[in-house]
Amino acid sequence: MEENVKNTNSSPSPLELEHVKPIALNGEEVSPKEAGGWRSVKYIIGNESFEKLASMSLISNLTMYLLTNYNLSGLFVVNTVQIWNGSSNIASIIGAFISDAYLGRFRTLLYGCLD
């Protein structure tokens, strides 16, 4: 009965890793099993920090532009910026779903580079 149960562990088995070549990391060869994990956290945190910084800078510039150049009221500017912020957040989720389900990783990168 236990033989029919599939292994739900997401990490590859040692047999799957035998044919994979080692990755060069800082001049040292590291097997794919050792790559990633906590070593890559600093890059993920850095990427998210810079993304948040860019987003907040864009929101402040957009707010000042709408207030000064278009002479819009403060309440209208807040609503406009919040709608833009929410739309950009939901659009990334929809785009990720379409990319993953229909287009594929490389075709999505190709379309993104053509813009």
Tab-separated table of N, CA and C in Angstrom:
chain	number	residue	atom	x	y	z
A	1	MET	N	0.822	-1.186	0.000
A	1	MET	CA	0.000	0.000	0.000
A	1	MET	C	0.871	1.257	0.000
A	2	GLU	N	1.989	1.246	0.755
A	2	GLU	CA	2.862	2.407	0.833
A	2	GLU	C	3.635	2.627	-0.459
A	3	GLU	N	3.762	1.607	-1.293
A	3	GLU	CA	4.504	1.743	-2.531
A	3	GLU	C	3.780	2.633	-3.539
A	4	ASN	N	2.456	2.721	-3.450
A	4	ASN	CA	1.675	3.509	-4.398
A	4	ASN	C	1.635	4.992	-4.049
A	5	VAL	N	2.094	5.364	-2.859
A	5	VAL	CA	2.058	6.759	-2.437
A	5	VAL	C	3.212	7.500	-3.089
A	6	LYS	N	2.903	8.636	-3.735
A	6	LYS	CA	3.947	9.426	-4.376
A	6	LYS	C	4.675	10.264	-3.350
A	7	ASN	N	5.933	10.501	-3.612
A	7	ASN	CA	6.728	11.367	-2.754
A	7	ASN	C	6.397	12.812	-3.100
A	8	THR	N	5.911	13.590	-2.129
A	8	THR	CA	5.521	14.976	-2.379
A	8	THR	C	6.655	15.946	-2.079
A	9	ASN	N	7.845	15.441	-1.803
A	9	ASN	CA	8.998	16.302	-1.545
A	9	ASN	C	9.371	17.014	-2.833
A	10	SER	N	9.535	18.337	-2.786
A	10	SER	CA	9.787	19.110	-4.000
A	10	SER	C	11.254	19.089	-4.426
A	11	SER	N	12.151	18.631	-3.582
A	11	SER	CA	13.562	18.600	-3.967
A	11	SER	C	13.830	17.383	-4.846
A	12	PRO	N	14.740	17.514	-5.812
A	12	PRO	CA	15.027	16.410	-6.719
A	12	PRO	C	15.752	15.280	-6.003
A	13	SER	N	15.554	14.089	-6.502
A	13	SER	CA	16.216	12.929	-5.915
A	13	SER	C	17.687	12.924	-6.317
A	14	PRO	N	18.521	12.192	-5.583
A	14	PRO	CA	19.950	12.127	-5.944
A	14	PRO	C	20.176	11.579	-7.343
A	15	LEU	N	19.294	10.683	-7.820
A	15	LEU	CA	19.446	10.154	-9.173
A	15	LEU	C	19.204	11.230	-10.219
A	16	GLU	N	18.312	12.156	-9.935
A	16	GLU	CA	18.047	13.244	-10.878
A	16	GLU	C	19.202	14.232	-10.939
A	17	LEU	N	19.980	14.350	-9.871
A	17	LEU	CA	21.075	15.310	-9.812
A	17	LEU	C	22.397	14.756	-10.334
A	18	GLU	N	22.459	13.442	-10.630
A	18	GLU	CA	23.716	12.851	-11.072
A	18	GLU	C	24.191	13.412	-12.404
A	19	HIS	N	23.279	13.674	-13.336
A	19	HIS	CA	23.665	14.127	-14.668
A	19	HIS	C	23.787	15.648	-14.772
A	20	VAL	N	23.504	16.376	-13.702
A	20	VAL	CA	23.560	17.829	-13.721
A	20	VAL	C	24.989	18.277	-13.414
A	21	LYS	N	25.496	19.201	-14.240
A	21	LYS	CA	26.852	19.708	-14.038
A	21	LYS	C	26.885	20.673	-12.863
A	22	PRO	N	28.010	20.744	-12.161
A	22	PRO	CA	28.128	21.696	-11.048
A	22	PRO	C	28.082	23.144	-11.519
A	23	ILE	N	27.649	24.025	-10.643
A	23	ILE	CA	27.556	25.449	-10.932
A	23	ILE	C	28.784	26.142	-10.365
A	24	ALA	N	29.374	27.073	-11.135
A	24	ALA	CA	30.519	27.843	-10.655
A	24	ALA	C	30.001	29.024	-9.849
A	25	LEU	N	30.345	29.082	-8.572
A	25	LEU	CA	29.897	30.153	-7.689
A	25	LEU	C	31.107	30.693	-6.949
A	26	ASN	N	31.491	31.944	-7.230
A	26	ASN	CA	32.657	32.579	-6.623
A	26	ASN	C	33.931	31.778	-6.877
A	27	GLY	N	34.045	31.238	-8.056
A	27	GLY	CA	35.237	30.488	-8.415
A	27	GLY	C	35.244	29.061	-7.921
A	28	GLU	N	34.254	28.659	-7.145
A	28	GLU	CA	34.179	27.294	-6.634
A	28	GLU	C	33.015	26.582	-7.294
A	29	GLU	N	33.201	25.289	-7.542
A	29	GLU	CA	32.109	24.520	-8.111
A	29	GLU	C	31.182	24.069	-6.993
A	30	VAL	N	29.898	24.345	-7.188
A	30	VAL	CA	28.888	23.989	-6.209
A	30	VAL	C	27.837	23.159	-6.915
A	31	SER	N	27.435	22.061	-6.322
A	31	SER	CA	26.399	21.245	-6.945
A	31	SER	C	25.057	21.968	-6.851
A	32	PRO	N	24.134	21.678	-7.768
A	32	PRO	CA	22.832	22.344	-7.735
A	32	PRO	C	22.088	22.144	-6.425
A	33	LYS	N	22.387	21.053	-5.742
A	33	LYS	CA	21.731	20.785	-4.466
A	33	LYS	C	22.188	21.788	-3.401
A	34	GLU	N	23.445	22.268	-3.491
A	34	GLU	CA	23.982	23.211	-2.513
A	34	GLU	C	23.718	24.665	-2.897
A	35	ALA	N	23.413	24.932	-4.170
A	35	ALA	CA	23.189	26.307	-4.628
A	35	ALA	C	21.831	26.805	-4.145
A	36	GLY	N	21.708	28.121	-4.033
A	36	GLY	CA	20.433	28.715	-3.623
A	36	GLY	C	20.281	28.698	-2.117
A	37	GLY	N	19.059	28.562	-1.663
A	37	GLY	CA	18.787	28.527	-0.234
A	37	GLY	C	19.100	29.853	0.425
A	38	TRP	N	19.728	29.801	1.581
A	38	TRP	CA	20.026	31.015	2.343
A	38	TRP	C	21.101	31.864	1.688
A	39	ARG	N	21.866	31.288	0.762
A	39	ARG	CA	22.881	32.078	0.064
A	39	ARG	C	22.245	33.134	-0.834
A	40	SER	N	21.077	32.835	-1.376
A	40	SER	CA	20.437	33.751	-2.314
A	40	SER	C	19.506	34.751	-1.637
A	41	VAL	N	19.332	34.673	-0.338
A	41	VAL	CA	18.421	35.566	0.366
A	41	VAL	C	18.859	37.016	0.234
A	42	LYS	N	20.154	37.281	0.285
A	42	LYS	CA	20.624	38.668	0.186
A	42	LYS	C	20.260	39.285	-1.162
A	43	TYR	N	20.256	38.488	-2.235
A	43	TYR	CA	19.879	39.010	-3.543
A	43	TYR	C	18.374	39.258	-3.626
A	44	ILE	N	17.601	38.385	-3.028
A	44	ILE	CA	16.144	38.550	-3.025
A	44	ILE	C	15.753	39.780	-2.220
A	45	ILE	N	16.338	39.949	-1.050
A	45	ILE	CA	16.034	41.119	-0.212
A	45	ILE	C	16.476	42.402	-0.901
A	46	GLY	N	17.645	42.391	-1.536
A	46	GLY	CA	18.114	43.563	-2.266
A	46	GLY	C	17.197	43.922	-3.425
A	47	ASN	N	16.755	42.917	-4.172
A	47	ASN	CA	15.853	43.151	-5.291
A	47	ASN	C	14.530	43.740	-4.808
A	48	GLU	N	13.964	43.182	-3.770
A	48	GLU	CA	12.686	43.683	-3.247
A	48	GLU	C	12.837	45.083	-2.669
A	49	SER	N	13.967	45.372	-2.028
A	49	SER	CA	14.190	46.702	-1.464
A	49	SER	C	14.261	47.764	-2.556
A	50	PHE	N	15.014	47.483	-3.620
A	50	PHE	CA	15.122	48.442	-4.715
A	50	PHE	C	13.809	48.593	-5.473
A	51	GLU	N	13.063	47.505	-5.578
A	51	GLU	CA	11.757	47.590	-6.233
A	51	GLU	C	10.805	48.474	-5.432
A	52	LYS	N	10.806	48.329	-4.115
A	52	LYS	CA	9.956	49.161	-3.261
A	52	LYS	C	10.393	50.617	-3.310
A	53	LEU	N	11.690	50.866	-3.321
A	53	LEU	CA	12.205	52.223	-3.415
A	53	LEU	C	11.766	52.890	-4.714
A	54	ALA	N	11.849	52.161	-5.807
A	54	ALA	CA	11.428	52.707	-7.103
A	54	ALA	C	9.935	52.976	-7.114
A	55	SER	N	9.163	52.089	-6.539
A	55	SER	CA	7.710	52.264	-6.505
A	55	SER	C	7.314	53.476	-5.668
A	56	MET	N	7.914	53.627	-4.508
A	56	MET	CA	7.589	54.772	-3.653
A	56	MET	C	8.025	56.092	-4.294
A	57	SER	N	9.157	56.089	-4.982
A	57	SER	CA	9.616	57.291	-5.665
A	57	SER	C	8.673	57.660	-6.801
A	58	LEU	N	8.212	56.661	-7.529
A	58	LEU	CA	7.279	56.912	-8.618
A	58	LEU	C	5.956	57.470	-8.100
A	59	ILE	N	5.466	56.941	-6.984
A	59	ILE	CA	4.212	57.422	-6.405
A	59	ILE	C	4.343	58.864	-5.941
A	60	SER	N	5.453	59.208	-5.301
A	60	SER	CA	5.614	60.591	-4.841
A	60	SER	C	5.749	61.555	-6.019
A	61	ASN	N	6.466	61.158	-7.063
A	61	ASN	CA	6.588	62.013	-8.243
A	61	ASN	C	5.250	62.167	-8.962
A	62	LEU	N	4.488	61.091	-9.059
A	62	LEU	CA	3.177	61.156	-9.687
A	62	LEU	C	2.239	62.069	-8.900
A	63	THR	N	2.284	61.981	-7.580
A	63	THR	CA	1.439	62.825	-6.737
A	63	THR	C	1.776	64.298	-6.929
A	64	MET	N	3.035	64.636	-6.893
A	64	MET	CA	3.433	66.034	-7.071
A	64	MET	C	3.090	66.545	-8.473
A	65	TYR	N	3.243	65.710	-9.464
A	65	TYR	CA	2.928	66.103	-10.836
A	65	TYR	C	1.437	66.390	-10.987
A	66	LEU	N	0.596	65.516	-10.423
A	66	LEU	CA	-0.852	65.722	-10.528
A	66	LEU	C	-1.309	66.939	-9.732
A	67	LEU	N	-0.667	67.189	-8.596
A	67	LEU	CA	-1.059	68.348	-7.789
A	67	LEU	C	-0.619	69.670	-8.412
A	68	THR	N	0.587	69.714	-8.963
A	68	THR	CA	1.124	70.995	-9.451
A	68	THR	C	0.759	71.273	-10.911
A	69	ASN	N	0.978	70.341	-11.803
A	69	ASN	CA	0.763	70.596	-13.224
A	69	ASN	C	-0.707	70.526	-13.632
A	70	TYR	N	-1.455	69.598	-13.021
A	70	TYR	CA	-2.865	69.450	-13.381
A	70	TYR	C	-3.799	70.163	-12.403
A	71	ASN	N	-3.262	70.668	-11.299
A	71	ASN	CA	-4.039	71.376	-10.277
A	71	ASN	C	-5.261	70.575	-9.813
A	72	LEU	N	-5.054	69.278	-9.579
A	72	LEU	CA	-6.137	68.426	-9.096
A	72	LEU	C	-6.248	68.542	-7.588
A	73	SER	N	-7.423	68.219	-7.067
A	73	SER	CA	-7.603	68.266	-5.616
A	73	SER	C	-6.870	67.093	-4.969
A	74	GLY	N	-6.568	67.255	-3.698
A	74	GLY	CA	-5.816	66.233	-2.978
A	74	GLY	C	-6.536	64.903	-2.914
A	75	LEU	N	-7.848	64.921	-2.701
A	75	LEU	CA	-8.624	63.689	-2.608
A	75	LEU	C	-8.639	62.948	-3.941
A	76	PHE	N	-8.776	63.679	-5.030
A	76	PHE	CA	-8.773	63.055	-6.352
A	76	PHE	C	-7.401	62.450	-6.667
A	77	VAL	N	-6.343	63.129	-6.263
A	77	VAL	CA	-4.987	62.624	-6.496
A	77	VAL	C	-4.755	61.342	-5.703
A	78	VAL	N	-5.205	61.328	-4.451
A	78	VAL	CA	-5.044	60.125	-3.623
A	78	VAL	C	-5.788	58.950	-4.249
A	79	ASN	N	-7.012	59.181	-4.695
A	79	ASN	CA	-7.780	58.107	-5.337
A	79	ASN	C	-7.114	57.630	-6.618
A	80	THR	N	-6.626	58.547	-7.420
A	80	THR	CA	-5.967	58.182	-8.674
A	80	THR	C	-4.704	57.360	-8.420
A	81	VAL	N	-3.893	57.782	-7.480
A	81	VAL	CA	-2.652	57.065	-7.183
A	81	VAL	C	-2.952	55.688	-6.598
A	82	GLN	N	-3.960	55.582	-5.754
A	82	GLN	CA	-4.305	54.280	-5.182
A	82	GLN	C	-4.864	53.323	-6.233
A	83	ILE	N	-5.651	53.845	-7.158
A	83	ILE	CA	-6.153	53.003	-8.250
A	83	ILE	C	-4.995	52.530	-9.125
A	84	TRP	N	-4.057	53.437	-9.417
A	84	TRP	CA	-2.893	53.049	-10.219
A	84	TRP	C	-2.057	51.996	-9.485
A	85	ASN	N	-1.858	52.191	-8.182
A	85	ASN	CA	-1.059	51.263	-7.389
A	85	ASN	C	-1.718	49.886	-7.345
A	86	GLY	N	-3.008	49.845	-7.101
A	86	GLY	CA	-3.713	48.562	-7.074
A	86	GLY	C	-3.730	47.883	-8.422
A	87	SER	N	-3.906	48.659	-9.479
A	87	SER	CA	-3.918	48.088	-10.831
A	87	SER	C	-2.557	47.502	-11.195
A	88	SER	N	-1.496	48.187	-10.817
A	88	SER	CA	-0.165	47.657	-11.137
A	88	SER	C	0.135	46.397	-10.336
A	89	ASN	N	-0.375	46.306	-9.124
A	89	ASN	CA	-0.156	45.091	-8.326
A	89	ASN	C	-0.945	43.909	-8.877
A	90	ILE	N	-2.197	44.122	-9.251
A	90	ILE	CA	-3.007	43.017	-9.757
A	90	ILE	C	-2.582	42.626	-11.167
A	91	ALA	N	-2.088	43.578	-11.951
A	91	ALA	CA	-1.643	43.278	-13.311
A	91	ALA	C	-0.442	42.335	-13.297
A	92	SER	N	0.426	42.463	-12.304
A	92	SER	CA	1.584	41.558	-12.245
A	92	SER	C	1.146	40.128	-11.933
A	93	ILE	N	0.119	39.967	-11.123
A	93	ILE	CA	-0.385	38.625	-10.813
A	93	ILE	C	-1.032	38.015	-12.052
A	94	ILE	N	-1.836	38.810	-12.755
A	94	ILE	CA	-2.481	38.318	-13.974
A	94	ILE	C	-1.432	37.986	-15.035
A	95	GLY	N	-0.431	38.849	-15.176
A	95	GLY	CA	0.637	38.589	-16.136
A	95	GLY	C	1.436	37.334	-15.805
A	96	ALA	N	1.680	37.103	-14.520
A	96	ALA	CA	2.407	35.893	-14.117
A	96	ALA	C	1.596	34.643	-14.422
A	97	PHE	N	0.291	34.711	-14.215
A	97	PHE	CA	-0.560	33.554	-14.522
A	97	PHE	C	-0.560	33.261	-16.024
A	98	ILE	N	-0.732	34.295	-16.830
A	98	ILE	CA	-0.750	34.102	-18.282
A	98	ILE	C	0.599	33.574	-18.760
A	99	SER	N	1.673	34.118	-18.219
A	99	SER	CA	3.012	33.672	-18.597
A	99	SER	C	3.227	32.205	-18.243
A	100	ASP	N	2.829	31.837	-17.036
A	100	ASP	CA	3.067	30.480	-16.565
A	100	ASP	C	2.145	29.475	-17.238
A	101	ALA	N	0.887	29.844	-17.438
A	101	ALA	CA	-0.084	28.892	-17.954
A	101	ALA	C	-0.065	28.760	-19.471
A	102	TYR	N	0.190	29.848	-20.186
A	102	TYR	CA	0.009	29.821	-21.630
A	102	TYR	C	1.271	30.089	-22.445
A	103	LEU	N	2.059	31.082	-22.074
A	103	LEU	CA	3.160	31.505	-22.935
A	103	LEU	C	4.461	30.755	-22.688
A	104	GLY	N	4.819	30.556	-21.454
A	104	GLY	CA	6.107	29.951	-21.144
A	104	GLY	C	7.136	31.005	-20.794
A	105	ARG	N	8.181	30.580	-20.103
A	105	ARG	CA	9.181	31.501	-19.588
A	105	ARG	C	9.937	32.245	-20.686
A	106	PHE	N	10.416	31.539	-21.677
A	106	PHE	CA	11.277	32.156	-22.673
A	106	PHE	C	10.490	33.036	-23.644
A	107	ARG	N	9.301	32.603	-24.016
A	107	ARG	CA	8.478	33.435	-24.894
A	107	ARG	C	8.076	34.726	-24.187
A	108	THR	N	7.787	34.657	-22.877
A	108	THR	CA	7.450	35.857	-22.115
A	108	THR	C	8.636	36.808	-22.052
A	109	LEU	N	9.835	36.278	-21.834
A	109	LEU	CA	11.037	37.116	-21.844
A	109	LEU	C	11.259	37.765	-23.203
A	110	LEU	N	10.995	37.042	-24.258
A	110	LEU	CA	11.125	37.596	-25.593
A	110	LEU	C	10.147	38.740	-25.812
A	111	TYR	N	8.877	38.549	-25.441
A	111	TYR	CA	7.885	39.612	-25.581
A	111	TYR	C	8.222	40.807	-24.699
A	112	GLY	N	8.738	40.565	-23.512
A	112	GLY	CA	9.113	41.650	-22.628
A	112	GLY	C	10.278	42.466	-23.152
A	113	CYS	N	11.199	41.823	-23.847
A	113	CYS	CA	12.350	42.536	-24.406
A	113	CYS	C	11.985	43.346	-25.635
A	114	LEU	N	10.901	42.980	-26.312
A	114	LEU	CA	10.509	43.685	-27.534
A	114	LEU	C	9.807	45.002	-27.243
A	115	ASP	N	9.320	45.191	-26.034
A	115	ASP	CA	8.613	46.435	-25.708
A	115	ASP	C	9.502	47.621	-25.708
